[in-house]
Amino acid sequence: MERIEQHASFGGRQEVWRHDSRSTGTPMKFGIYLPPAALRGEQRPVLYWLSGLTCNEQNFITKAGAQPFAAAHELIIVAPDTSPRGEGVADDAAYDLGQGAGFYVNASEEPWAPHYRMQDYVAEELPALVEQHFAASGARGIFGHSMGGHGALVTALRHPGRYRSVSAFAPIAAPSQVPWGRKALAAYLGADADRWREWDAVRLLADAPERLPLLVDQGEEDEFLEQLRPDLLRRACAAAGHALDLRVRAGYDHSYYFIASFIGEHVAHHARALAA
Amino acid sequence: MERIEQHASFGGRQEVWRHDSRSTGTPMKFGIYLPPAALRGEQRPVLYWLSGLTCNEQNFITKAGAQPFAAAHELIIVAPDTSPRGEGVADDAAYDLGQGAGFYVNASEEPWAPHYRMQDYVAEELPALVEQHFAASGARGIFGHSMGGHGALVTALRHPGRYRSVSAFAPIAAPSQVPWGRKALAAYLGADADRWREWDAVRLLADAPERLPLLVDQGEEDEFLEQLRPDLLRRACAAAGHALDLRVRAGYDHSYYFIASFIGEHVAHHARALAA
């Protein structure tokens, strides 16, 4: 494990690390923000951020403006890359499949199966690594954007008891029912749509054994609404009696300008749950 | 003049515009943040940000995290590109000369003279354009980073009465005396170092007719300290009796993580002067 960047930031430190992942069989990078208390060695909760299509570990840490809120609440924030990468790793010319588009699943199909194990990576390997090497308390929250909003919802729903809080910005809430999701799930998991169920937040909500309240922000002018389907998320939560605070933001789009505008509210939401 | 980006941001709007500049004879781009009051048509002060080497109009608007402070203080922030660009524009293979490295001077030497008129652009053409097309009051502040910190100090010192406030992050304070500055000034202005004087903040301070107090933040772990020379700035201000609030920040480097950590204090500094 090698630290490849470190920058003082709001009294804490933004770092980037690279390590050899046994989940993906490739080097993986992640950003980690260590708030002042963590730098003093106090064990602090960890909030995991999952990024969207085309992103790597840099987008969130350079553009979201989360560090001042992480510092104020003394939370660690970890932001991994969105897929395995490298010359020996399967890829696709399209931006919405392959490298930069792992969808946080464990792929079963060729040519993806050998390396595309992002669910194992974000839900198991990465938290274990962080809790071993940093001043992490073991209390975890998870959030993300777009493909990473899907990842956050699905990862929390698949692992009851593992996270204390979950939220998302403009998540792909019903991947089985939209073009981005259908393409990726068919490639990674095969054509049988029954196998997609366990990777689809709207479908998992129906009989979720844990009932973490969902906080979701959605820009009303988001250019990808038909890929995200907050309407299906709202309906699924209503049908399941699952608490959803869906904040529809007039004028906002899908960009990091939208994320930055509301990241403070999301970090505060997680801080409340993680302090409880 | 053409708007090429617009994003809702903290209740205001981040936009990017492209226009044909008569100063540079090229298309130029600039970012402009319009706070909520400006969107309602109220005329607001404008703060000009000048970026550093290798930057274009995107770096500040995506990474500095200034928008929440601009919204809170109801200030417009304008962030132009750092040089003319394009196939017909002189360039150099090095990152510290040519495109992305205009140094905010008016070049007199070939091959730079035809397009490298960045001082005219940032001090005259751009403010006139902004004050014509947006809800700008005519009250102006200027700040910047590194090469752009140099640009902000020099532009304010060269134009008494034009700005009400000035500040800088890690400015190249004495370009005549450091490698980055000597290389650029020799190329753009010729080998006669006497002609560099009017583009060197430390030299201009000696007999500045206006005494705007300087706010400067400088990371103590900045990897480019020998190019910046805050010690010479401190000495020049002391010798001239020019007010300088030089904030040396332990642990901070030259990056946008440093800028973001203190941008709120700089915007507040300008807001106080611009409201007076």
Coordinates of C-alpha atoms in Angstrom, one line a residue:
Chain A
M1 CA 0.0 0.0 0.0
E2 CA 1.5 3.3 -1.1
R3 CA 0.5 6.9 -0.5
I4 CA 0.7 8.7 -3.8
E5 CA -0.7 12.1 -2.8
Q6 CA -1.1 14.1 0.4
H7 CA -2.4 17.6 0.8
A8 CA -3.3 19.6 3.9
S9 CA -7.0 20.5 3.7
F10 CA -9.2 22.3 6.2
G11 CA -7.1 21.4 9.1
G12 CA -7.1 17.7 8.1
R13 CA -5.4 15.9 5.2
Q14 CA -6.6 14.7 1.8
E15 CA -4.6 11.6 0.7
V16 CA -4.6 9.2 -2.3
W17 CA -3.5 5.7 -1.9
R18 CA -2.7 2.8 -4.3
H19 CA -2.7 -0.8 -3.3
D20 CA -3.0 -4.3 -4.9
S21 CA -6.6 -5.4 -4.6
R22 CA -7.3 -9.1 -4.2
S23 CA -10.9 -8.5 -5.2
T24 CA -10.1 -7.1 -8.6
G25 CA -6.7 -8.5 -9.1
T26 CA -5.4 -5.1 -10.1
P27 CA -3.9 -2.0 -8.4
M28 CA -6.7 0.2 -7.1
K29 CA -6.6 3.8 -6.0
F30 CA -8.7 5.6 -3.4
G31 CA -8.9 9.0 -1.9
I32 CA -9.2 9.4 1.9
Y33 CA -9.9 12.6 3.8
L34 CA -8.6 12.4 7.4
P35 CA -10.2 15.1 9.6
P36 CA -8.1 16.8 12.3
A37 CA -9.2 14.3 15.0
A38 CA -8.1 11.3 12.9
L39 CA -4.7 12.9 12.4
R40 CA -4.4 13.1 16.2
G41 CA -5.2 9.3 16.2
E42 CA -8.8 9.4 17.4
Q43 CA -10.9 6.7 15.8
R44 CA -13.6 8.3 13.7
P45 CA -16.5 7.0 11.6
V46 CA -16.0 6.5 7.9
L47 CA -18.2 7.7 5.1
Y48 CA -17.7 5.9 1.7
W49 CA -18.4 7.8 -1.5
L50 CA -19.1 5.9 -4.8
S51 CA -18.6 8.0 -7.9
G52 CA -20.4 7.9 -11.2
L53 CA -19.7 6.9 -14.8
T54 CA -16.4 8.0 -16.2
C55 CA -15.1 9.0 -12.8
N56 CA -12.0 7.8 -11.0
E57 CA -10.8 8.5 -7.4
Q58 CA -10.1 12.2 -8.2
N59 CA -13.5 13.6 -9.1
F60 CA -15.1 13.6 -5.7
I61 CA -12.0 14.8 -3.8
T62 CA -11.3 17.7 -6.2
K63 CA -14.9 18.9 -7.0
A64 CA -17.4 18.0 -4.3
G65 CA -16.2 20.4 -1.6
A66 CA -16.9 17.8 1.1
Q67 CA -13.7 18.4 3.1
P68 CA -14.9 21.4 5.2
F69 CA -17.9 19.4 6.3
A70 CA -15.9 16.2 7.0
A71 CA -13.5 18.4 9.1
A72 CA -16.4 20.0 11.0
H73 CA -18.0 16.7 11.8
E74 CA -14.7 14.9 12.2
L75 CA -15.6 12.2 9.7
I76 CA -13.2 10.2 7.4
I77 CA -14.4 10.1 3.8
V78 CA -13.1 7.4 1.5
A79 CA -13.6 7.7 -2.3
P80 CA -12.5 4.7 -4.4
D81 CA -12.0 4.4 -8.2
T82 CA -15.1 3.2 -10.1
S83 CA -13.6 0.1 -11.7
P84 CA -10.5 -2.0 -12.2
R85 CA -8.2 -0.5 -14.8
G86 CA -5.1 -1.4 -16.8
E87 CA -4.0 -3.0 -20.0
G88 CA -4.9 -6.5 -19.0
V89 CA -8.4 -5.5 -17.9
A90 CA -11.4 -5.9 -20.2
D91 CA -12.8 -2.6 -21.5
D92 CA -15.3 -1.2 -24.0
A93 CA -15.1 1.8 -26.2
A94 CA -18.3 3.2 -24.7
Y95 CA -18.2 5.4 -21.6
D96 CA -20.9 3.4 -19.9
L97 CA -19.3 -0.1 -19.9
G98 CA -16.0 -1.4 -18.7
Q99 CA -13.3 0.8 -17.2
G100 CA -14.8 3.7 -15.4
A101 CA -18.2 1.9 -15.4
G102 CA -18.0 -1.0 -12.9
F103 CA -21.5 -0.5 -11.6
Y104 CA -20.4 -1.9 -8.2
V105 CA -21.4 -5.4 -9.1
N106 CA -19.5 -8.7 -9.0
A107 CA -19.4 -9.8 -12.7
S108 CA -20.2 -13.4 -13.6
E109 CA -19.8 -13.1 -17.4
E110 CA -16.7 -13.1 -19.7
P111 CA -14.7 -11.0 -20.3
W112 CA -15.6 -9.1 -17.2
A113 CA -15.6 -11.8 -14.5
P114 CA -11.9 -12.0 -13.7
H115 CA -11.5 -8.3 -12.6
Y116 CA -14.9 -6.7 -12.2
R117 CA -15.5 -7.5 -8.6
M118 CA -16.3 -4.0 -7.4
Q119 CA -19.0 -5.1 -4.9
D120 CA -16.5 -7.2 -3.0
Y121 CA -14.0 -4.4 -3.2
V122 CA -16.2 -1.6 -1.9
A123 CA -18.3 -3.6 0.6
E124 CA -15.5 -5.8 2.0
E125 CA -11.9 -5.3 1.0
L126 CA -11.8 -1.6 1.2
P127 CA -13.5 -1.1 4.6
A128 CA -11.2 -3.9 6.0
L129 CA -8.2 -2.1 4.6
V130 CA -9.3 1.3 5.9
E131 CA -10.1 0.0 9.4
Q132 CA -6.8 -1.7 9.6
H133 CA -4.6 1.2 8.4
F134 CA -6.3 4.4 9.5
A135 CA -7.9 5.8 12.6
A136 CA -11.3 4.4 11.7
S137 CA -13.9 3.5 14.3
G138 CA -15.8 0.8 12.4
A139 CA -19.0 3.0 12.1
R140 CA -19.8 3.3 8.4
G141 CA -22.0 5.3 6.1
I142 CA -22.2 5.1 2.4
F143 CA -23.3 7.6 -0.3
G144 CA -22.6 8.3 -4.0
H145 CA -23.7 9.9 -7.3
S146 CA -25.5 8.5 -10.3
M147 CA -23.9 5.0 -10.9
G148 CA -22.4 5.5 -7.5
G149 CA -25.8 6.4 -6.0
H150 CA -27.0 3.1 -7.3
G151 CA -23.9 1.6 -5.8
A152 CA -24.5 3.1 -2.4
L153 CA -28.2 2.1 -2.2
V154 CA -27.5 -1.4 -3.4
T155 CA -24.5 -2.0 -1.2
A156 CA -26.4 -0.8 1.9
L157 CA -29.5 -2.9 1.0
R158 CA -27.4 -6.0 0.4
H159 CA -25.5 -5.8 3.7
P160 CA -27.9 -5.2 6.6
G161 CA -26.0 -4.1 9.7
R162 CA -22.9 -3.0 7.8
Y163 CA -23.8 0.7 7.4
R164 CA -25.5 3.1 9.8
S165 CA -26.6 5.6 7.1
V166 CA -27.0 5.8 3.4
S167 CA -27.8 8.6 0.9
A168 CA -27.5 9.3 -2.8
F169 CA -27.3 12.1 -5.4
A170 CA -29.3 11.4 -8.5
P171 CA -28.9 7.6 -8.2
I172 CA -29.7 5.1 -11.0
A173 CA -32.5 3.8 -8.8
A174 CA -33.9 1.1 -11.1
P175 CA -31.1 -0.1 -13.3
S176 CA -33.1 -3.1 -14.6
Q177 CA -35.5 -0.7 -16.2
V178 CA -33.2 1.9 -17.9
P179 CA -30.7 1.9 -20.8
W180 CA -27.5 2.4 -18.7
G181 CA -28.4 -0.3 -16.3
R182 CA -29.8 -2.8 -18.7
K183 CA -26.7 -2.6 -20.8
A184 CA -24.3 -2.9 -17.9
L185 CA -26.2 -5.6 -16.0
A186 CA -26.6 -7.7 -19.2
A187 CA -22.9 -7.5 -19.9
Y188 CA -21.7 -8.2 -16.4
L189 CA -24.4 -10.6 -15.2
G190 CA -25.8 -12.1 -18.3
A191 CA -29.1 -11.7 -20.2
D192 CA -31.3 -13.3 -17.5
A193 CA -33.0 -10.3 -15.9
D194 CA -33.8 -12.4 -12.8
R195 CA -30.1 -12.2 -11.9
W196 CA -30.2 -8.4 -12.0
R197 CA -32.7 -8.3 -9.1
E198 CA -30.1 -8.3 -6.3
W199 CA -28.4 -5.3 -8.0
D200 CA -31.4 -3.1 -8.3
A201 CA -32.3 -0.8 -5.4
V202 CA -36.0 -0.5 -6.4
R203 CA -36.4 -4.3 -6.5
L204 CA -34.3 -4.8 -3.3
L205 CA -36.5 -2.4 -1.3
A206 CA -39.5 -4.6 -1.6
D207 CA -38.3 -7.0 1.1
A208 CA -35.3 -5.2 2.6
P209 CA -34.6 -6.7 6.1
E210 CA -33.1 -3.4 7.3
R211 CA -34.9 0.0 7.1
L212 CA -32.2 2.6 7.0
P213 CA -34.0 5.9 6.0
L214 CA -32.9 7.0 2.5
L215 CA -31.9 10.6 1.8
V216 CA -31.8 11.3 -1.9
D217 CA -31.2 14.6 -3.7
Q218 CA -32.3 14.9 -7.3
G219 CA -31.9 17.9 -9.6
E220 CA -35.1 18.8 -11.4
E221 CA -33.2 19.8 -14.6
D222 CA -31.0 16.6 -14.5
E223 CA -30.3 15.8 -18.1
F224 CA -30.4 12.0 -17.3
L225 CA -33.7 11.7 -15.5
E226 CA -34.9 8.9 -17.7
Q227 CA -31.8 6.9 -16.6
L228 CA -32.4 7.6 -12.9
R229 CA -36.1 7.3 -12.4
P230 CA -36.6 8.9 -9.0
D231 CA -40.3 8.3 -9.6
L232 CA -39.8 4.5 -9.4
L233 CA -37.7 5.0 -6.2
R234 CA -40.5 7.0 -4.6
R235 CA -43.1 4.4 -5.6
A236 CA -41.0 1.5 -4.3
C237 CA -40.4 3.2 -1.0
A238 CA -44.1 4.0 -0.6
A239 CA -45.1 0.4 -1.4
A240 CA -42.5 -1.0 1.0
G241 CA -43.1 1.6 3.7
H242 CA -39.4 2.5 3.5
A243 CA -38.6 6.0 4.7
L244 CA -37.4 8.2 1.9
D245 CA -36.5 11.9 2.0
L246 CA -36.4 12.7 -1.7
R247 CA -35.3 16.3 -2.2
V248 CA -36.1 17.5 -5.7
R249 CA -34.0 20.6 -6.4
A250 CA -35.4 23.1 -8.9
G251 CA -32.9 24.2 -11.5
Y252 CA -30.1 21.8 -10.7
D253 CA -28.5 19.4 -13.2
H254 CA -26.4 16.2 -12.9
S255 CA -23.0 17.8 -12.4
Y256 CA -20.7 18.2 -9.4
Y257 CA -22.1 21.8 -9.1
F258 CA -25.3 20.1 -7.9
I259 CA -23.4 17.7 -5.6
A260 CA -21.3 20.5 -4.1
S261 CA -24.4 22.6 -3.4
F262 CA -25.9 19.9 -1.1
I263 CA -22.9 17.9 0.0
G264 CA -23.0 19.6 3.4
E265 CA -26.5 18.4 4.1
H266 CA -25.6 14.9 3.2
V267 CA -22.5 14.8 5.4
A268 CA -24.6 16.2 8.2
H269 CA -27.2 13.5 7.7
H270 CA -24.5 10.8 8.0
A271 CA -22.8 12.6 10.9
R272 CA -26.1 12.4 12.9
A273 CA -26.5 8.7 12.3
L274 CA -22.8 7.9 12.8
A275 CA -22.7 9.8 16.1
A276 CA -25.8 8.0 17.5
Chain B
M1 CA -20.7 36.2 -27.0
E2 CA -21.9 32.7 -26.4
R3 CA -22.8 30.9 -23.1
I4 CA -21.3 27.4 -23.3
E5 CA -22.1 26.1 -19.8
Q6 CA -24.6 26.9 -17.1
H7 CA -25.2 25.1 -13.8
A8 CA -27.3 25.9 -10.8
S9 CA -24.9 26.3 -7.9
F10 CA -25.7 27.3 -4.3
G11 CA -28.8 29.1 -5.3
G12 CA -27.0 31.1 -8.0
R13 CA -25.6 30.0 -11.3
Q14 CA -22.1 29.0 -12.6
E15 CA -21.8 29.9 -16.2
V16 CA -19.0 29.7 -18.8
W17 CA -18.9 32.1 -21.8
R18 CA -16.9 32.3 -25.0
H19 CA -16.3 35.5 -26.9
D20 CA -14.0 37.0 -29.5
S21 CA -11.5 39.2 -27.7
R22 CA -10.1 42.3 -29.4
S23 CA -7.2 42.3 -26.9
T24 CA -5.9 38.9 -27.8
G25 CA -7.4 38.5 -31.3
T26 CA -8.6 35.1 -30.3
P27 CA -11.7 33.5 -28.8
M28 CA -11.5 33.7 -25.0
K29 CA -13.4 31.8 -22.3
F30 CA -14.3 32.9 -18.8
G31 CA -16.3 31.4 -15.9
I32 CA -18.8 33.7 -14.1
Y33 CA -20.6 32.9 -10.9
L34 CA -23.8 34.8 -10.6
P35 CA -25.1 34.9 -7.0
P36 CA -28.9 34.8 -6.3
A37 CA -29.2 38.6 -6.1
A38 CA -27.6 39.0 -9.5
L39 CA -30.0 36.5 -11.0
R40 CA -32.8 38.7 -9.7
G41 CA -31.2 41.6 -11.5
E42 CA -29.6 43.4 -8.6
Q43 CA -26.3 45.0 -9.5
R44 CA -23.5 43.3 -7.5
P45 CA -19.7 43.8 -7.1
V46 CA -17.4 41.7 -9.2
L47 CA -14.4 39.8 -7.9
Y48 CA -11.9 38.8 -10.6
W49 CA -9.9 35.6 -10.1
L50 CA -6.6 35.0 -12.1
S51 CA -5.4 31.4 -12.3
G52 CA -2.0 29.9 -12.3
L53 CA 0.3 28.1 -14.8
T54 CA -1.3 25.4 -16.9
C55 CA -4.8 26.4 -15.8
N56 CA -7.7 27.5 -18.0
E57 CA -11.1 28.9 -17.0
Q58 CA -12.2 25.5 -15.5
N59 CA -9.8 25.1 -12.6
F60 CA -11.1 27.7 -10.2
I61 CA -14.8 27.1 -10.9
T62 CA -14.5 23.3 -10.4
K63 CA -12.0 23.1 -7.6
A64 CA -11.8 26.2 -5.4
G65 CA -15.2 25.9 -3.7
A66 CA -15.8 29.7 -3.8
Q67 CA -19.4 29.5 -4.9
P68 CA -21.0 29.1 -1.4
F69 CA -19.1 32.2 -0.2
A70 CA -19.9 34.2 -3.3
A71 CA -23.6 33.3 -2.8
A72 CA -23.5 34.2 0.9
H73 CA -21.9 37.6 0.2
E74 CA -23.8 38.1 -3.1
L75 CA -20.7 38.7 -5.1
I76 CA -20.1 37.9 -8.8
I77 CA -16.8 36.0 -9.4
V78 CA -15.3 36.1 -12.9
A79 CA -12.4 33.6 -13.7
P80 CA -10.9 34.0 -17.2
D81 CA -8.5 31.6 -19.1
T82 CA -4.8 32.3 -18.5
S83 CA -3.7 33.0 -22.1
P84 CA -4.8 33.2 -25.7
R85 CA -5.1 29.7 -27.3
G86 CA -5.5 28.1 -30.6
E87 CA -3.5 26.9 -33.6
G88 CA -2.5 30.3 -34.8
V89 CA -1.2 31.4 -31.4
A90 CA 2.5 31.1 -30.5
D91 CA 3.2 28.4 -28.0
D92 CA 6.1 26.6 -26.3
A93 CA 6.5 23.0 -25.3
A94 CA 7.3 24.0 -21.7
Y95 CA 4.4 24.4 -19.3
D96 CA 5.7 27.7 -18.1
L97 CA 5.7 29.7 -21.3
G98 CA 3.1 30.3 -24.0
Q99 CA -0.4 28.9 -23.9
G100 CA -1.6 28.4 -20.3
A101 CA 1.2 30.8 -19.2
G102 CA 0.4 34.3 -20.3
F103 CA 1.6 35.9 -17.0
Y104 CA -1.0 38.7 -17.4
V105 CA 1.4 41.0 -19.3
N106 CA 1.2 42.7 -22.7
A107 CA 3.9 41.1 -24.8
S108 CA 6.2 43.3 -26.9
E109 CA 8.4 40.6 -28.4
E110 CA 7.9 38.2 -31.3
P111 CA 6.4 35.6 -31.6
W112 CA 4.2 36.6 -28.6
A113 CA 3.3 40.2 -29.3
P114 CA 0.3 39.6 -31.7
H115 CA -1.9 37.7 -29.2
Y116 CA -0.4 37.8 -25.7
R117 CA -2.2 40.9 -24.5
M118 CA -3.5 39.4 -21.2
Q119 CA -3.1 42.6 -19.2
D120 CA -5.3 44.5 -21.5
Y121 CA -7.8 41.6 -21.5
V122 CA -8.1 41.2 -17.7
A123 CA -7.8 44.8 -16.7
E124 CA -9.9 46.5 -19.4
E125 CA -11.7 44.4 -21.9
L126 CA -13.1 41.8 -19.6
P127 CA -14.4 44.2 -16.9
A128 CA -16.1 46.3 -19.6
L129 CA -17.7 43.2 -21.1
V130 CA -18.9 41.9 -17.7
E131 CA -20.2 45.3 -16.7
Q132 CA -22.1 45.6 -19.9
H133 CA -23.7 42.2 -20.0
F134 CA -24.3 41.1 -16.4
A135 CA -25.8 42.6 -13.2
A136 CA -22.4 44.1 -12.2
S137 CA -22.2 47.2 -10.1
G138 CA -18.8 48.5 -11.2
A139 CA -17.2 47.8 -7.8
R140 CA -14.2 45.5 -8.4
G141 CA -11.9 43.3 -6.4
I142 CA -9.1 41.0 -7.8
F143 CA -7.3 37.9 -6.5
G144 CA -5.5 34.9 -7.9
H145 CA -3.1 32.0 -7.4
S146 CA 0.6 31.7 -8.2
M147 CA 1.1 33.2 -11.6
G148 CA -2.4 34.6 -11.1
G149 CA -1.5 35.9 -7.7
H150 CA 1.3 37.8 -9.5
G151 CA -1.3 38.9 -12.0
A152 CA -3.7 40.2 -9.3
L153 CA -1.1 42.1 -7.4
V154 CA 0.4 43.7 -10.5
T155 CA -2.9 44.5 -12.1
A156 CA -4.1 46.3 -9.0
L157 CA -0.8 48.1 -8.5
R158 CA -0.8 49.3 -12.2
H159 CA -4.4 50.6 -12.0
P160 CA -4.9 52.8 -9.0
G161 CA -8.6 53.4 -8.4
R162 CA -9.8 50.5 -10.5
Y163 CA -10.1 47.9 -7.7
R164 CA -11.3 48.3 -4.1
S165 CA -9.5 45.1 -2.8
V166 CA -6.8 42.7 -3.7
S167 CA -5.5 39.4 -2.4
A168 CA -3.4 36.4 -3.5
F169 CA -2.7 32.8 -2.8
A170 CA 1.0 31.9 -3.1
P171 CA 1.8 34.7 -5.6
I172 CA 4.9 34.9 -7.7
A173 CA 5.7 38.1 -5.9
A174 CA 9.0 39.0 -7.4
P175 CA 9.0 37.6 -11.0
S176 CA 12.2 39.5 -11.9
Q177 CA 14.1 37.5 -9.4
V178 CA 12.9 33.9 -9.9
P179 CA 13.2 31.3 -12.7
W180 CA 9.6 31.2 -13.8
G181 CA 9.3 35.0 -14.0
R182 CA 12.7 35.6 -15.6
K183 CA 12.0 33.1 -18.3
A184 CA 8.5 34.5 -19.1
L185 CA 9.3 38.2 -18.8
A186 CA 12.5 37.8 -21.0
A187 CA 10.4 36.0 -23.6
Y188 CA 7.4 38.4 -23.6
L189 CA 9.1 41.7 -22.9
G190 CA 12.7 41.2 -24.0
A191 CA 16.0 40.7 -22.2
D192 CA 16.2 44.3 -20.8
A193 CA 15.3 43.7 -17.1
D194 CA 14.4 47.4 -16.7
R195 CA 11.3 46.7 -18.8
W196 CA 10.2 44.0 -16.3
R197 CA 9.8 46.5 -13.5
E198 CA 6.2 47.5 -14.2
W199 CA 5.3 43.8 -14.1
D200 CA 6.9 42.9 -10.8
A201 CA 4.8 43.4 -7.6
V202 CA 7.8 43.7 -5.3
R203 CA 9.3 46.5 -7.5
L204 CA 6.0 48.3 -8.1
L205 CA 5.3 48.4 -4.3
A206 CA 8.2 50.8 -3.7
D207 CA 6.3 53.8 -5.1
A208 CA 2.7 52.6 -5.5
P209 CA 0.4 55.6 -5.6
E210 CA -2.5 53.6 -4.0
R211 CA -2.2 51.7 -0.8
L212 CA -4.8 48.9 -0.9
P213 CA -3.9 46.6 1.9
L214 CA -2.6 43.2 0.7
L215 CA -4.0 39.9 2.0
V216 CA -1.7 37.0 1.0
D217 CA -2.0 33.3 2.0
Q218 CA 1.1 31.2 1.6
G219 CA 1.4 27.5 2.4
E220 CA 4.5 26.7 4.4
E221 CA 5.1 23.4 2.6
D222 CA 4.6 25.0 -0.8
E223 CA 6.8 23.1 -3.2
F224 CA 7.5 26.2 -5.2
L225 CA 8.6 28.6 -2.5
E226 CA 11.7 29.6 -4.4
Q227 CA 9.6 30.8 -7.3
L228 CA 7.2 32.8 -5.0
R229 CA 9.5 34.5 -2.5
P230 CA 7.0 35.7 0.1
D231 CA 10.1 36.9 2.0
L232 CA 10.7 39.5 -0.7
L233 CA 7.1 40.6 -0.6
R234 CA 7.2 41.0 3.2
R235 CA 10.4 43.1 2.9
A236 CA 9.1 45.3 0.1
C237 CA 5.9 46.0 2.0
A238 CA 7.8 46.8 5.2
A239 CA 10.2 49.1 3.2
A240 CA 7.3 50.9 1.5
G241 CA 5.0 51.0 4.6
H242 CA 2.4 49.1 2.6
A243 CA -0.1 47.1 4.7
L244 CA 0.4 43.3 4.3
D245 CA -1.5 40.6 6.0
L246 CA 0.7 37.6 5.1
R247 CA -0.8 34.4 6.5
V248 CA 1.7 31.6 6.5
R249 CA -0.2 28.3 6.8
A250 CA 1.7 25.4 8.4
G251 CA 1.5 22.1 6.4
Y252 CA -0.2 23.5 3.3
D253 CA 1.1 23.1 -0.3
H254 CA 0.6 24.9 -3.6
S255 CA -2.6 23.0 -4.6
Y256 CA -6.3 23.8 -4.9
Y257 CA -6.7 22.0 -1.6
F258 CA -4.8 24.9 -0.1
I259 CA -6.9 27.5 -2.0
A260 CA -10.2 25.8 -1.0
S261 CA -9.2 25.8 2.7
F262 CA -8.9 29.6 2.8
I263 CA -11.0 30.8 -0.1
G264 CA -13.8 31.7 2.3
E265 CA -11.6 34.1 4.2
H266 CA -10.5 35.8 1.0
V267 CA -14.0 36.2 -0.4
A268 CA -15.0 37.7 3.0
H269 CA -12.0 40.1 2.8
H270 CA -13.1 41.3 -0.6
A271 CA -16.8 41.5 0.5
R272 CA -15.9 43.8 3.3
A273 CA -14.1 46.2 1.0
L274 CA -16.7 46.0 -1.7
A275 CA -19.6 46.7 0.6
A276 CA -17.8 49.8 2.1

